[in-house]
Coordinates of C-alpha atoms in Angstrom, one line a residue:
Chain B
X18 CA 93.6 43.3 160.9
X19 CA 94.9 46.0 158.6
X20 CA 95.1 49.5 159.9
X21 CA 92.2 51.8 159.0
X22 CA 92.9 55.3 157.7
X23 CA 90.8 58.4 157.3
X24 CA 91.5 60.8 154.4
X25 CA 94.0 62.9 156.4
X26 CA 96.3 59.9 156.4
X27 CA 96.4 59.5 160.1
X28 CA 96.3 55.9 161.2
X29 CA 93.5 54.8 163.5
X30 CA 96.0 54.4 166.2
X31 CA 97.2 58.0 165.9
X32 CA 93.7 59.3 165.7
X33 CA 92.7 57.4 168.9
X34 CA 95.7 58.9 170.6
X35 CA 94.9 62.4 169.4
X36 CA 91.3 62.1 170.5
X37 CA 92.4 60.7 173.8
X38 CA 94.6 63.7 174.4
X39 CA 91.9 66.1 173.3
X40 CA 89.3 64.6 175.6
X41 CA 91.5 65.5 178.6
X42 CA 91.5 69.1 177.7
X43 CA 88.6 70.4 179.7
X44 CA 90.6 69.4 182.8
X45 CA 93.1 72.0 182.0
X46 CA 90.5 74.8 182.1
X47 CA 90.7 78.0 180.0
X48 CA 89.8 76.3 176.8
X49 CA 89.4 79.6 175.1
X50 CA 87.2 79.7 172.1
X51 CA 85.7 76.3 172.1
X52 CA 82.1 76.9 171.2
X53 CA 79.5 75.9 173.8
X54 CA 77.5 73.1 172.1
X55 CA 80.5 72.2 170.0
X56 CA 79.7 73.8 166.7
X57 CA 83.2 74.7 166.1
X58 CA 86.6 74.7 167.8
X59 CA 87.5 78.3 166.9
X60 CA 87.3 80.6 164.0
X61 CA 90.4 81.2 161.9
X62 CA 90.5 83.6 159.0
X63 CA 93.3 83.2 156.5
X64 CA 94.2 86.1 154.2
X65 CA 96.0 85.2 151.0
X66 CA 95.7 82.1 148.9
X67 CA 99.3 81.5 147.9
X68 CA 101.7 78.9 149.2
X69 CA 101.5 80.2 152.8
X70 CA 97.7 80.9 153.0
X71 CA 96.4 77.9 151.2
X72 CA 98.7 75.6 153.1
X73 CA 97.6 77.2 156.4
X74 CA 94.0 76.7 155.6
X75 CA 94.4 73.0 154.6
X76 CA 96.6 72.1 157.5
X77 CA 94.4 73.8 160.1
X78 CA 91.6 71.6 158.8
X79 CA 93.8 68.6 159.0
X80 CA 94.8 69.4 162.5
X81 CA 91.2 69.8 163.6
X82 CA 88.3 69.6 161.2
X83 CA 86.1 71.4 163.8
X84 CA 88.0 74.6 163.3
X85 CA 86.0 77.0 161.2
X86 CA 88.5 78.2 158.5
X87 CA 87.7 81.0 156.0
X88 CA 90.2 81.7 153.3
X89 CA 90.1 85.2 151.7
X90 CA 91.7 85.5 148.3
X91 CA 90.6 87.8 145.5
X92 CA 91.7 85.6 142.6
X93 CA 89.9 82.4 141.7
X94 CA 93.0 81.3 139.8
X95 CA 96.3 81.7 141.5
X96 CA 99.5 81.8 139.3
X97 CA 102.7 80.8 141.1
X98 CA 105.9 82.8 140.9
X99 CA 107.8 79.5 141.1
X100 CA 108.0 78.2 137.6
X101 CA 106.8 81.5 136.1
X102 CA 110.3 81.7 134.7
X103 CA 109.7 78.5 132.8
X104 CA 106.8 80.2 131.2
X105 CA 108.9 83.2 130.3
X106 CA 111.5 80.9 128.8
X107 CA 108.8 79.2 126.6
X108 CA 109.1 75.9 128.5
X109 CA 105.6 75.8 130.0
X110 CA 102.1 77.2 129.4
X111 CA 100.6 79.8 131.8
X112 CA 97.9 77.2 132.6
X113 CA 100.6 74.9 134.0
X114 CA 101.3 77.4 136.8
X115 CA 97.7 78.1 137.5
X116 CA 95.9 76.7 140.6
X117 CA 92.5 76.9 142.2
X118 CA 90.7 76.3 145.5
X119 CA 88.4 73.3 144.8
X120 CA 90.3 71.0 147.1
X121 CA 90.3 73.4 150.0
X122 CA 86.6 74.0 149.5
X123 CA 85.3 70.5 148.6
X124 CA 87.6 68.2 150.4
X125 CA 88.7 70.1 153.5
X126 CA 85.6 72.2 154.1
X127 CA 87.4 75.5 154.0
X128 CA 85.1 78.5 153.2
X129 CA 86.8 80.3 150.3
X130 CA 85.8 83.9 149.8
X131 CA 87.0 85.6 146.7
X132 CA 87.3 89.2 147.9
X133 CA 90.0 91.5 149.0
X134 CA 90.7 91.9 152.7
X135 CA 90.6 95.6 153.2
X136 CA 91.0 96.2 156.9
X137 CA 91.8 94.5 160.1
X138 CA 90.4 95.6 163.5
X139 CA 92.8 93.7 165.7
X140 CA 91.0 94.8 168.9
X141 CA 87.6 93.6 167.7
X142 CA 89.2 90.6 166.0
X143 CA 87.5 91.5 162.7
X144 CA 88.5 91.6 159.1
X145 CA 86.6 93.7 156.6
X146 CA 86.4 92.6 153.0
X147 CA 85.9 94.5 149.7
X148 CA 82.6 92.8 149.4
X149 CA 81.3 94.6 152.4
X150 CA 81.3 91.4 154.5
X151 CA 83.2 91.3 157.8
X152 CA 84.6 88.2 159.4
X153 CA 85.2 87.7 163.1
X154 CA 88.2 85.6 164.0
X155 CA 89.7 84.0 167.1
X156 CA 93.0 83.7 165.2
X157 CA 94.0 85.5 162.0
X158 CA 96.7 84.2 159.5
X159 CA 98.1 86.8 157.1
X160 CA 99.9 85.5 154.1
X161 CA 99.8 88.6 151.9
X162 CA 103.0 88.1 150.0
X163 CA 104.8 91.2 148.8
X164 CA 103.8 94.6 147.6
X165 CA 106.0 96.7 145.3
X166 CA 107.4 99.8 146.9
X167 CA 106.4 102.1 144.1
X168 CA 108.7 105.0 143.5
X169 CA 111.3 103.7 145.9
X170 CA 113.3 103.4 142.7
X171 CA 113.0 106.8 141.0
X172 CA 110.6 106.6 138.0
X173 CA 109.3 103.2 138.8
X174 CA 105.5 103.5 139.5
X175 CA 102.5 101.5 138.5
X176 CA 102.4 103.3 135.1
X177 CA 106.0 102.4 134.5
X178 CA 105.3 98.7 135.3
X179 CA 102.9 98.6 132.3
X180 CA 105.9 99.3 130.0
X181 CA 108.7 97.8 132.0
X182 CA 107.1 94.9 133.9
X183 CA 108.3 93.6 137.2
X184 CA 106.6 90.3 136.7
X185 CA 107.4 89.6 140.4
X186 CA 103.8 88.7 141.1
X187 CA 102.8 86.1 138.5
X188 CA 99.9 86.7 136.2
X189 CA 99.2 89.6 133.8
X190 CA 102.7 91.1 134.5
X191 CA 104.3 87.8 133.5
X192 CA 102.3 87.6 130.3
X193 CA 103.2 91.2 129.5
X194 CA 106.9 90.4 129.8
X195 CA 106.6 87.2 127.8
X196 CA 104.8 89.1 125.0
X197 CA 107.6 91.7 125.0
X198 CA 110.3 89.0 124.7
X199 CA 108.4 87.4 121.8
X200 CA 108.0 90.7 120.1
X201 CA 111.7 91.7 120.5
X202 CA 113.8 91.7 117.3
X203 CA 116.9 89.5 117.2
X204 CA 119.9 91.4 118.3
X205 CA 118.1 93.1 121.2
X206 CA 119.1 93.4 124.8
X207 CA 117.0 92.4 127.7
X208 CA 117.9 94.5 130.7
X209 CA 117.0 93.1 134.1
X210 CA 117.2 95.2 137.3
X211 CA 117.8 93.2 140.4
X212 CA 117.1 94.6 143.9
X213 CA 119.0 94.7 147.2
X214 CA 118.1 92.1 149.9
X215 CA 115.7 91.2 151.2
X216 CA 113.3 90.4 148.4
X217 CA 111.0 87.6 147.3
X218 CA 112.8 84.5 145.9
X219 CA 116.5 85.4 146.2
X220 CA 117.6 83.1 143.2
X221 CA 114.6 84.2 141.1
X222 CA 116.2 87.0 139.0
X223 CA 119.1 84.7 138.0
X224 CA 116.9 81.8 137.1
X225 CA 114.9 84.3 135.1
X226 CA 118.0 85.5 133.3
X227 CA 119.0 81.9 132.6
X228 CA 115.6 80.9 131.0
X229 CA 115.3 84.1 129.0
X230 CA 118.8 83.3 127.7
X231 CA 117.6 79.8 126.9
X232 CA 114.7 81.3 124.9
X233 CA 116.9 83.8 123.1
X234 CA 119.5 81.1 122.2
X235 CA 116.7 79.1 120.5
X236 CA 114.9 82.0 118.8
X237 CA 116.9 85.2 118.8
X238 CA 120.5 84.0 118.8
X239 CA 122.1 87.5 118.5
X240 CA 120.3 88.8 121.6
X241 CA 121.6 89.1 125.1
X242 CA 120.7 89.6 128.8
X243 CA 122.2 92.3 130.9
X244 CA 121.6 92.1 134.7
X245 CA 122.2 95.3 136.7
X246 CA 122.4 94.3 140.3
X247 CA 122.1 96.4 143.5
X248 CA 124.3 93.9 145.3
X249 CA 127.7 92.2 144.9
X250 CA 126.6 88.7 145.9
X251 CA 123.6 86.7 145.1
X252 CA 122.0 83.3 145.8
X253 CA 123.8 80.3 144.3
X254 CA 126.1 82.7 142.5
X255 CA 129.0 80.3 141.8
X256 CA 126.6 77.7 140.4
X257 CA 124.8 80.2 138.3
X258 CA 127.9 81.7 136.9
X259 CA 129.4 78.3 136.0
X260 CA 126.0 77.2 134.4
X261 CA 125.8 80.4 132.4
X262 CA 129.3 79.9 131.1
X263 CA 128.5 76.3 130.3
X264 CA 125.2 76.9 128.5
X265 CA 125.2 80.4 127.3
X266 CA 128.8 81.7 126.9
X267 CA 128.7 85.5 127.1
X268 CA 125.0 85.8 126.4
X269 CA 124.3 86.7 130.0
X270 CA 126.3 89.6 131.5
X271 CA 126.0 90.4 135.2
X272 CA 127.1 93.8 136.6
X273 CA 127.2 93.9 140.4
X274 CA 127.1 96.9 142.8
X275 CA 130.9 97.4 142.8
X276 CA 130.9 97.8 139.1
X277 CA 128.2 100.4 139.0
X278 CA 125.4 97.9 138.7
X279 CA 122.9 99.6 141.1
X280 CA 120.1 101.3 139.1
X281 CA 118.9 104.5 140.6
X282 CA 116.5 105.8 138.0
X283 CA 114.1 104.2 135.5
X284 CA 112.7 105.8 132.4
X285 CA 110.1 103.3 131.3
X286 CA 109.0 105.4 128.3
X287 CA 112.4 105.2 126.8
X288 CA 113.3 101.8 128.2
X289 CA 116.4 103.3 129.7
X290 CA 117.9 103.0 133.2
X291 CA 120.6 105.0 134.9
X292 CA 123.0 103.6 137.5
X293 CA 124.5 105.2 140.7
X294 CA 127.5 106.7 138.8
X295 CA 125.5 107.9 135.8
X296 CA 125.9 105.1 133.3
X297 CA 122.8 104.8 131.1
X298 CA 121.7 101.5 129.7
X299 CA 119.3 101.2 126.8
X300 CA 117.0 98.2 126.8
X301 CA 114.8 96.5 124.2
X302 CA 113.0 94.7 126.9
X303 CA 113.2 96.1 130.4
X304 CA 112.4 94.0 133.4
X305 CA 112.6 95.9 136.7
X306 CA 112.5 93.8 139.9
X307 CA 111.9 96.6 142.3
X308 CA 112.3 97.0 146.1
X309 CA 109.5 95.2 148.0
X310 CA 107.6 95.1 151.3
X311 CA 105.0 93.0 153.0
X312 CA 101.6 93.0 151.3
X313 CA 99.7 96.1 152.4
X314 CA 97.0 94.4 154.6
X315 CA 99.9 93.7 157.0
X316 CA 100.2 97.5 157.4
X317 CA 96.4 97.8 158.0
X318 CA 96.7 95.1 160.7
X319 CA 99.6 97.0 162.4
X320 CA 102.0 94.2 162.3
X321 CA 104.8 95.7 160.1
X322 CA 107.8 97.5 161.4
X323 CA 109.9 100.3 159.9
X324 CA 111.5 97.9 157.4
X325 CA 108.1 97.3 155.8
X326 CA 108.2 93.6 156.8
X327 CA 106.6 91.8 159.7
X328 CA 108.6 90.7 162.8
X329 CA 107.2 87.5 164.2
X330 CA 107.8 85.3 167.3
X331 CA 110.1 82.6 165.9
X332 CA 108.4 79.6 167.5
X333 CA 104.9 80.3 166.2
X334 CA 105.1 83.1 163.7
X335 CA 102.6 85.1 165.7
X336 CA 103.1 88.8 165.2
X337 CA 105.5 90.4 167.8
X338 CA 103.2 93.4 167.8
X339 CA 99.6 92.2 167.7
X340 CA 98.2 89.2 169.5
X341 CA 96.3 86.5 167.7
X342 CA 97.7 87.5 164.3
X343 CA 100.1 85.1 162.6
X344 CA 102.1 86.0 159.5
X345 CA 103.7 83.6 157.2
X346 CA 105.6 83.6 153.9
X347 CA 107.4 86.5 152.2
X348 CA 105.8 89.2 154.4
X349 CA 107.5 87.8 157.5
X350 CA 111.0 88.4 158.8
X351 CA 112.2 84.8 159.1
X352 CA 115.9 85.0 158.2
X353 CA 117.9 82.8 157.8
X354 CA 114.9 81.2 156.0
X355 CA 114.6 82.8 152.6
X356 CA 111.4 84.3 151.1
X357 CA 110.4 81.2 149.1
X358 CA 107.2 79.4 148.4
X359 CA 108.7 76.3 150.1
X360 CA 109.3 78.3 153.3
X361 CA 105.9 79.9 153.1
X362 CA 104.4 76.4 152.9
X363 CA 106.6 75.1 155.7
X364 CA 105.9 78.1 158.0
X365 CA 102.2 77.7 157.4
X366 CA 102.2 74.1 158.7
X367 CA 104.0 75.2 161.9
X368 CA 101.4 78.0 162.3
X369 CA 98.5 75.7 161.7
X370 CA 99.8 73.3 164.4
X371 CA 100.4 76.3 166.7
X372 CA 96.9 77.7 166.2
X373 CA 95.2 74.3 166.6
X374 CA 97.1 73.8 169.8
X375 CA 96.4 77.3 171.2
X376 CA 92.7 76.9 170.5
X377 CA 92.8 73.9 172.7
X378 CA 95.1 75.6 175.3
X379 CA 97.7 73.0 174.5
X380 CA 101.4 73.9 174.0
X381 CA 102.4 74.2 170.4
X382 CA 104.6 71.4 169.0
X383 CA 108.2 72.2 168.5
X384 CA 108.8 74.0 165.2
X385 CA 110.6 72.2 162.3
X386 CA 111.1 73.9 159.0
X387 CA 113.0 73.0 155.8
X388 CA 113.5 74.6 152.5
X389 CA 114.7 73.5 149.1
X390 CA 114.9 76.0 146.3
X391 CA 115.5 74.6 142.8
X392 CA 116.6 76.8 140.0
X393 CA 116.7 75.9 136.4
X394 CA 119.6 77.3 134.4
X395 CA 118.4 75.3 131.3
X396 CA 115.6 72.8 130.8
X397 CA 118.0 70.0 131.7
X398 CA 120.3 71.8 134.1
X399 CA 119.0 72.2 137.6
X400 CA 120.7 73.4 140.8
X401 CA 119.4 73.7 144.3
X402 CA 120.0 75.1 147.8
X403 CA 118.5 73.5 150.9
X404 CA 118.2 74.3 154.5
X405 CA 116.8 72.7 157.7
X406 CA 115.8 75.2 160.4
X407 CA 115.1 74.9 164.1
X408 CA 114.8 77.3 167.1
X409 CA 118.1 77.9 168.8
X410 CA 118.5 80.3 171.7
X411 CA 115.1 81.9 170.8
X412 CA 116.0 82.5 167.1
X413 CA 115.5 80.6 163.9
X414 CA 118.8 79.0 163.0
X415 CA 120.0 76.7 160.3
X416 CA 120.8 73.2 161.6
X417 CA 124.6 73.0 161.2
X418 CA 125.9 70.4 158.9
X419 CA 122.6 70.2 157.0
X420 CA 121.5 71.9 153.8
X421 CA 123.7 73.8 151.5
X422 CA 124.2 74.0 147.7
X423 CA 124.4 71.5 144.9
X424 CA 128.1 70.5 144.5
X425 CA 130.1 72.8 142.3
X426 CA 131.8 70.0 140.4
X427 CA 128.9 67.8 139.7
X428 CA 128.6 66.0 136.3
X429 CA 125.9 66.9 133.8
X430 CA 123.9 63.9 134.9
X431 CA 123.5 65.4 138.3
X432 CA 122.3 68.7 136.8
X433 CA 119.8 66.8 134.7
X434 CA 118.6 64.8 137.7
X435 CA 118.1 68.1 139.6
X436 CA 116.2 69.6 136.7
X437 CA 113.8 66.6 136.9
X438 CA 113.5 66.8 140.6
X439 CA 112.7 70.5 140.2
X440 CA 109.6 69.5 138.3
X441 CA 108.8 66.8 140.8
X442 CA 109.1 69.4 143.6
X443 CA 106.8 71.8 141.8
X444 CA 104.1 69.1 141.3
X445 CA 104.4 68.0 144.9
X446 CA 104.3 71.4 146.6
X447 CA 101.3 72.5 144.4
X448 CA 99.5 69.3 145.2
X449 CA 100.3 69.9 148.9
X450 CA 99.1 73.5 148.7
X451 CA 96.1 73.5 146.3
X452 CA 95.6 69.8 145.5
X453 CA 96.6 70.3 141.9
X454 CA 99.5 68.7 140.0
X455 CA 100.0 70.5 136.7
X456 CA 102.3 67.9 135.1
X457 CA 105.4 68.5 133.1
X458 CA 104.7 71.1 130.3
Chain S
X24 CA 106.3 63.4 173.9
X25 CA 109.0 64.0 176.5
X26 CA 109.4 67.5 175.2
X27 CA 105.7 68.2 175.1
X28 CA 105.4 66.7 178.5
X29 CA 108.0 69.1 179.9
X30 CA 105.9 72.0 178.6
X31 CA 102.6 70.9 180.1
X32 CA 101.4 73.3 182.7
X33 CA 101.8 72.2 186.3
X34 CA 98.0 72.4 186.5
X35 CA 97.4 70.0 183.7
X36 CA 100.0 67.6 185.0
X37 CA 98.3 67.7 188.4
X38 CA 95.0 67.1 186.8
X39 CA 96.3 64.2 184.8
X40 CA 97.8 62.6 187.9
X41 CA 94.7 63.2 190.0
X42 CA 92.6 61.6 187.3
X43 CA 95.0 58.7 187.3
X44 CA 95.6 59.1 183.6
X45 CA 98.8 58.0 182.1
X46 CA 99.6 60.2 179.1
X47 CA 98.3 58.3 176.1
X48 CA 101.5 59.0 174.1
X49 CA 104.1 57.8 176.5
X50 CA 105.1 54.9 174.3
X51 CA 106.2 57.1 171.5
X52 CA 109.0 59.7 171.5
X53 CA 106.8 62.2 169.6
X54 CA 103.2 63.1 169.7
X55 CA 101.0 62.9 166.6
X56 CA 100.9 66.7 166.4
X57 CA 104.7 66.8 166.7
X58 CA 105.1 64.2 164.0
X59 CA 102.8 66.1 161.7
X60 CA 105.0 69.2 162.1
X61 CA 108.2 67.2 161.7
X62 CA 106.9 65.5 158.5
X63 CA 105.6 68.8 157.1
X64 CA 108.6 69.5 155.0
X65 CA 108.6 66.0 153.4
X66 CA 105.3 66.8 151.6
X67 CA 106.9 69.6 149.6
X68 CA 108.5 67.0 147.4
X69 CA 106.7 63.8 148.2
X70 CA 103.1 65.2 148.3
X71 CA 100.7 65.5 151.2
X72 CA 101.3 62.6 153.5
X73 CA 104.1 61.4 151.2
X74 CA 101.6 59.9 148.8
X75 CA 102.5 61.5 145.5
X76 CA 104.4 59.3 143.1
X77 CA 106.3 60.7 140.2
X78 CA 110.0 61.2 139.6
X79 CA 110.2 61.9 143.3
X80 CA 109.0 58.6 144.9
X81 CA 106.0 58.2 147.1
X82 CA 107.0 57.3 150.7
X83 CA 103.6 56.6 152.3
X84 CA 103.0 53.0 153.3
X85 CA 106.5 51.7 152.6
X86 CA 108.1 49.5 155.3
X87 CA 109.4 51.5 158.2
X88 CA 112.7 49.5 158.2
X89 CA 113.3 50.3 154.6
X90 CA 112.5 54.0 155.1
X91 CA 114.6 54.2 158.2
X92 CA 117.6 52.6 156.6
X93 CA 117.4 54.9 153.6
X94 CA 117.1 58.0 155.7
X95 CA 119.9 57.0 158.0
X96 CA 122.1 56.1 154.9
X97 CA 121.4 59.5 153.4
X98 CA 122.5 61.1 156.6
X99 CA 125.6 59.0 157.5
X100 CA 126.8 57.5 154.2
X101 CA 127.4 58.5 150.7
X102 CA 124.5 57.2 148.6
X103 CA 125.2 57.2 144.9
X104 CA 123.1 59.6 142.8
X105 CA 121.8 61.5 145.8
X106 CA 121.0 65.1 145.1
X107 CA 119.1 66.6 148.0
X108 CA 118.2 63.9 150.6
X109 CA 121.6 63.9 152.1
X110 CA 121.4 67.6 152.7
X111 CA 117.9 67.3 154.3
X112 CA 118.6 64.1 156.4
X113 CA 121.6 65.7 158.1
X114 CA 119.2 68.2 159.6
X115 CA 117.5 65.5 161.8
X116 CA 118.6 63.3 164.6
X117 CA 118.6 59.5 164.1
X118 CA 115.7 59.3 166.5
X119 CA 113.7 61.8 164.4
X120 CA 114.5 60.0 161.2
X121 CA 113.4 56.7 162.6
X122 CA 110.2 58.3 163.9
X123 CA 109.5 59.8 160.5
X124 CA 110.1 56.4 158.9
X125 CA 107.4 54.9 161.2
X126 CA 105.1 57.9 160.6
X127 CA 105.1 57.4 156.8
X128 CA 105.0 53.6 157.0
X129 CA 101.8 54.0 159.0
X130 CA 100.1 56.0 156.3
X131 CA 98.0 54.2 153.7
X132 CA 99.5 54.9 150.3
X133 CA 96.4 56.0 148.5

């Protein structure tokens, strides 16, 4: 007889085992928030519908469909930061980085509420929404992504971002920047300001510079990109530098901290920036990737520390400060894991398993995480960095001997293969997170 | 399972023994919940449950022996045209890779 499968992909054998284990639980006592009468196996509210939040909601339901899961996300359409650089480079429509919540709602039975989470009362275990509704939870997952630290860089506030976009949250900001690139005259200079660590998507600024350079090389061949950087080293630096030389010659210029690359003041009206030692740079298009912090609801929940980010217990990503609140994705302090969509998705799965276990008073499974970050230097030139992570001595650590960068001396065919796999990765992680595969262009 | 077993509270262990229950998962090295977590990262390129086919191949429902030999080769040998799987496979023990192979082999492909 062939094995039977339910939609979660578990085999009948695995399901029977899981059910067998669960049926023993009442013996353990202290089953927490199991509802009397069995309506639900606990209430989990997830705030944020990006890679971390949407994945947490889905995998909570996969772990135990009886858990009542509510996802709170203001936007009905979510635009991903990953692949937004392809849109900026003219390689992909905005609709191909757009995702919705149909699968979570219709297939997994997640209640999706399009509102803003405005406050968290950790003691009462309650989240208040912009709609006036409040949601009680047994466990709360925060996946709020980043917020911009306005004015941390002098002159860079919300008004400035309307003239010199950050485009570090995908959507209208990304469209604004794309429009400016299209409107720029040939011979112009695109100035990019890159921040100190830590920030969302460490290789992101350099992929962006690459794909803007690609666009310029096709449409505005006398134009260039100048990156002013607050650091001396960046992610995949050797691979980027070699790729830039190979594809773009001197079209991309990078100025690091030691060469007075750190921008200390922005004048968005004049599209001018000033560096630490007083050098002024005039831009035709100015993209400021500013200092960042955890999304503000994390502050309201009391889980951030002085750094503006959220310290978590490494094994489960439960807040170190507030019980029953779990924080995944860019907002959390998870180094050596980078702030990437892949990591947010990976962390969310570990959190979902940990919460499902805790609601049944079972120990959480051991955590396993991995990460692969692809960057496109050109449409057919991809590079990657990977990592596998486990708990070692109570900390998140990279498994030695695993992970690492694409080889420095690879032939063009390898770069082309990695560019294809980058698209494959994007389709897969979006399918895994939202159930949608946007295709290739 | 061994690891999970270690972490069970003494109370639960006692209850299990008193009830004369052999842990249901003793024949496998890893519990289903543990395997779900271990396999979590695979979905990011192979789709949920490894079912997405595209330029990255689907892995659901393929023979366990085939998947295991591929994974072990990625880890221990130099497989031509490998870009990323060698770097990922080296992060897992042989036992984990073999268990993952069986996990995906047990999943219906569509």
